[in-house]
Amino acid sequence: MAHSMILPLLFACSLLCAGAASDFYKDFDITWGDGRGKILNNGQLLTLSLDRASGCGFQSKNEYHFGKIDMQLKLVAGNSAGTVTAYYLSSQGPTHDEIDFEFLGNLSGDPYTLHTNVFTQGKGNREMQFRLWFDPTANFHTYSVLWNPQQILFMVDGAPIRVFRNMETKGVAYPKSQPMRIYSSLWNADDWATRGGLVKTDWANAPFTASYRGFSADACVWAAGKSSCSGSRTSGGSGGAGGAWMNYEMDVASQEKMKWVQSNYMIYNYCSDRSRFPQGLPAECSVASA
């Protein structure tokens, strides 16, 4: 199967798809890093930088309870070994829920590792890792989470790469009761990030910088203990009963795209790691690829 023919078809949703103007001043707060995080271009661009002294991070002003979240990222270029750019949704507390994208840096010329995870009620250990089919440092690409009561879908440039379905009937907790904020950070993790910590951060290349634009949240905003989707339309959210994403289920074509990505670009799947689970694979693995 020729990649040169397949890629344009599968990933036709290109850099223009999420080009809608966003205002980082309105939607986010830079929360740490002593000025290493910057909002530029009248709120249209956000950059995070890492040097030997510190990384930095930001979080959304709003909490969300279901939605479709899009963000364009351009990752640290060159020798990014030892660095991690984390972009995720999370609630707070010891029984928190979390939906993770983490980008593990590497030596110049080697591909990034895209690390994904899902936490429910404080329990994670659901890692799937991918190589990307493009250079994520050369241009902006769109990384999306679609989170509704039925499933969590991870997408890259509109292509689904992973799904975590609601399997409460099988005793698997599902993130549905805790609102989550969006977080992102750029930090040094050279004790584990690149080849298990064998390759350290080369500070001669600092500062390392990741860039963000094109944020979009077609989502239910949580405020004063309730969701904007539970009643009439409110400012800041999609309102009503949610958007088309609220009842979205992958069709056959989307499932085929996901299988193609996983068969060609997935490098680790916890549901295939029987040595890690000698007592048996987690319950959700029995239907993870169904």
XYZ file of C-alpha atoms in Angstrom:
290
model
C 0.000 0.000 0.000
C 1.769 3.162 -1.165
C 2.043 5.791 1.541
C 2.315 8.546 -1.057
C -1.216 7.776 -2.191
C -2.776 7.013 1.188
C -1.527 9.954 3.221
C -3.226 12.715 1.212
C -6.506 10.840 1.469
C -6.359 10.052 5.166
C -4.998 13.350 6.332
C -6.559 15.775 3.919
C -7.633 17.885 6.880
C -4.495 19.996 6.756
C -3.099 23.006 8.525
C -5.939 25.186 7.291
C -8.636 23.187 9.082
C -8.208 24.761 12.502
C -7.118 28.178 11.381
C -9.981 29.994 13.107
C -8.838 32.952 15.170
C -8.445 32.241 18.849
C -7.568 34.619 21.667
C -5.131 33.153 24.139
C -5.559 36.189 26.393
C -9.245 35.339 26.701
C -8.977 31.564 26.985
C -5.770 30.814 28.937
C -3.547 31.850 31.818
C 0.209 31.271 31.826
C 0.610 29.726 35.260
C 4.323 29.201 35.798
C 7.738 29.785 34.279
C 8.700 33.365 35.231
C 8.000 34.886 31.844
C 9.068 31.902 29.726
C 5.501 31.557 28.479
C 4.409 34.358 26.159
C 1.211 35.370 24.396
C 1.981 37.158 21.129
C 0.364 38.504 17.932
C -2.620 40.081 19.683
C -3.494 36.811 21.401
C -3.215 34.628 18.299
C 0.013 32.833 19.267
C 1.343 31.345 22.494
C 4.897 30.118 23.029
C 6.427 28.070 25.833
C 10.193 27.986 26.396
C 12.495 25.758 28.418
C 16.000 26.568 29.622
C 18.263 25.053 32.239
C 16.570 27.017 35.024
C 12.919 26.255 34.271
C 10.195 25.257 31.879
C 6.736 26.829 31.868
C 3.066 26.075 31.388
C -0.452 27.366 30.927
C -4.024 26.335 31.708
C -7.464 27.202 30.408
C -9.575 29.729 32.232
C -12.613 27.507 31.676
C -13.360 24.026 32.917
C -15.005 21.786 30.328
C -17.414 18.886 30.703
C -17.482 17.075 27.360
C -16.568 18.711 24.082
C -14.312 18.770 21.053
C -11.031 20.516 21.785
C -8.607 21.474 19.004
C -5.154 23.006 19.285
C -2.424 23.541 16.718
C 1.106 22.857 17.978
C 4.540 23.266 16.472
C 7.025 21.316 18.568
C 10.600 21.995 19.646
C 12.845 21.767 16.591
C 16.321 20.319 16.259
C 17.806 18.266 19.079
C 14.854 18.106 21.474
C 16.124 15.081 23.413
C 15.128 15.139 27.061
C 12.261 17.585 26.589
C 8.571 16.847 26.958
C 5.740 18.973 25.625
C 2.601 17.915 27.479
C -0.888 18.906 26.301
C -3.798 17.426 28.217
C -7.148 17.753 29.932
C -7.338 17.027 33.644
C -9.499 17.389 36.718
C -7.955 17.778 40.158
C -7.450 15.580 43.194
C -6.339 11.999 43.924
C -9.197 10.491 41.894
C -8.701 12.796 38.942
C -9.555 12.070 35.315
C -7.069 12.959 32.583
C -6.695 12.767 28.795
C -3.066 13.086 27.688
C -1.024 13.999 24.661
C 2.701 14.057 25.487
C 5.399 14.676 22.891
C 8.727 13.097 23.812
C 11.687 14.843 22.233
C 14.533 13.111 20.436
C 17.885 13.633 18.753
C 17.924 15.674 15.560
C 16.604 13.665 12.668
C 14.869 11.047 14.825
C 11.075 11.063 15.067
C 9.187 12.367 18.053
C 7.226 9.886 20.135
C 3.581 10.828 20.677
C 2.600 9.369 24.039
C -1.113 9.105 24.933
C -2.785 8.063 28.168
C -6.193 8.072 29.868
C -6.710 8.342 33.627
C -10.018 7.467 35.261
C -10.610 7.971 38.981
C -6.865 8.430 39.482
C -5.911 5.271 37.587
C -3.775 5.554 34.450
C -1.344 3.023 32.987
C -3.175 3.088 29.644
C -0.306 4.213 27.453
C -0.304 4.050 23.680
C 2.606 5.519 21.741
C 2.929 6.543 18.117
C 5.430 7.858 15.636
C 4.072 10.735 13.597
C 3.881 10.548 9.796
C 5.212 14.112 9.441
C 7.804 16.379 11.034
C 5.876 18.028 13.914
C 8.545 20.726 14.243
C 8.330 22.051 10.667
C 4.747 23.301 10.720
C 1.696 23.544 12.944
C -0.500 20.441 13.151
C -3.861 20.010 14.846
C -4.192 17.745 17.889
C -7.763 17.121 19.007
C -9.729 15.424 21.754
C -13.377 14.547 21.255
C -14.858 13.673 24.651
C -18.486 12.684 24.977
C -20.442 10.247 27.178
C -19.726 7.363 24.801
C -16.017 7.701 24.033
C -12.803 9.686 24.087
C -11.247 10.067 20.660
C -7.665 11.242 20.053
C -7.103 12.825 16.635
C -4.163 14.239 14.687
C -4.992 16.518 11.746
C -8.506 15.094 11.835
C -7.389 11.459 11.666
C -8.457 9.319 14.639
C -5.506 7.528 16.231
C -7.011 6.137 19.434
C -10.385 5.622 21.090
C -11.232 4.933 24.735
C -14.834 3.810 24.943
C -17.227 4.011 27.868
C -17.120 0.484 29.266
C -18.744 1.078 32.631
C -20.881 -2.002 32.013
C -17.627 -4.001 32.220
C -16.586 -2.328 35.453
C -14.197 0.161 33.847
C -14.471 3.700 35.193
C -15.112 6.388 32.570
C -14.463 10.143 32.794
C -17.918 11.669 32.909
C -18.552 13.375 36.234
C -15.506 15.633 36.692
C -14.998 18.787 34.619
C -11.498 19.242 33.258
C -9.259 22.158 32.385
C -6.817 22.191 29.483
C -3.160 22.274 30.487
C 0.115 22.406 28.625
C 3.716 22.539 29.747
C 7.227 22.282 28.358
C 9.700 20.750 30.773
C 12.900 18.776 31.182
C 12.408 15.029 31.654
C 15.773 13.703 30.560
C 15.679 11.056 33.300
C 13.176 9.111 31.163
C 11.889 10.933 28.070
C 14.420 9.932 25.396
C 15.480 6.289 25.094
C 14.512 5.697 28.692
C 16.775 8.478 29.940
C 19.906 7.398 28.070
C 19.974 10.612 26.020
C 20.187 13.781 28.090
C 19.114 17.320 27.332
C 21.784 19.327 25.495
C 21.475 22.739 27.108
C 23.678 24.248 24.415
C 20.504 24.189 22.306
C 18.410 26.099 24.876
C 16.065 27.809 24.956
C 13.730 25.148 23.557
C 10.429 26.550 22.283
C 7.027 25.085 21.409
C 4.311 27.188 19.746
C 0.507 27.104 19.880
C -2.244 28.630 17.781
C -5.727 27.880 16.436
C -7.359 26.889 19.726
C -11.006 25.906 19.471
C -13.346 24.497 22.109
C -16.755 23.407 20.882
C -17.530 22.267 24.366
C -19.692 22.405 27.455
C -18.322 24.948 29.922
C -18.630 24.066 33.601
C -19.415 26.952 35.937
C -21.163 27.294 39.298
C -21.565 23.541 39.540
C -23.342 22.986 36.237
C -22.672 22.561 32.550
C -23.568 25.095 29.874
C -24.964 22.163 27.892
C -27.546 21.241 30.490
C -29.783 24.175 29.723
C -29.948 27.165 27.453
C -26.974 28.537 25.561
C -24.482 30.416 27.727
C -21.508 32.507 26.771
C -18.200 30.724 26.388
C -19.564 27.338 25.385
C -21.476 25.706 22.618
C -24.548 25.650 24.841
C -27.765 23.771 24.267
C -27.333 20.016 24.203
C -23.813 20.252 22.829
C -22.613 20.078 19.255
C -22.529 17.249 16.755
C -19.679 15.800 18.787
C -21.985 15.007 21.740
C -23.423 11.898 20.077
C -20.564 11.263 17.674
C -19.610 7.670 16.944
C -16.929 6.689 14.445
C -18.248 5.448 11.131
C -16.615 2.598 9.227
C -14.316 4.929 7.289
C -13.052 6.551 10.507
C -12.487 3.160 12.106
C -10.482 2.096 9.062
C -8.371 5.254 9.276
C -7.645 4.551 12.934
C -6.686 0.945 12.236
C -4.388 2.098 9.439
C -2.642 4.616 11.706
C -2.274 2.053 14.471
C -0.914 -0.654 12.185
C 1.647 1.691 10.609
C 2.591 4.148 13.331
C 1.757 2.741 16.768
C 4.912 1.614 18.592
C 3.443 0.689 21.998
C 0.029 -0.491 23.155
C -0.530 -1.385 26.789
C -3.235 -3.795 25.670
C -0.567 -5.865 23.900
C 1.890 -5.863 26.806
C 1.045 -9.119 28.549
C 4.348 -9.141 30.451
C 3.216 -5.980 32.204
C -0.092 -7.511 33.281
C 0.710 -11.077 34.403
C -2.697 -11.355 36.079
C -4.432 -10.577 32.793
C -4.890 -7.562 30.545
C -7.124 -4.715 31.790
C -10.818 -5.271 31.171
C -11.083 -2.539 28.533
C -8.479 -4.300 26.375
C -10.904 -7.084 25.513
C -12.945 -4.685 23.399
C -10.390 -1.911 22.795
C -10.106 -2.727 19.122
C -13.665 -3.883 18.578
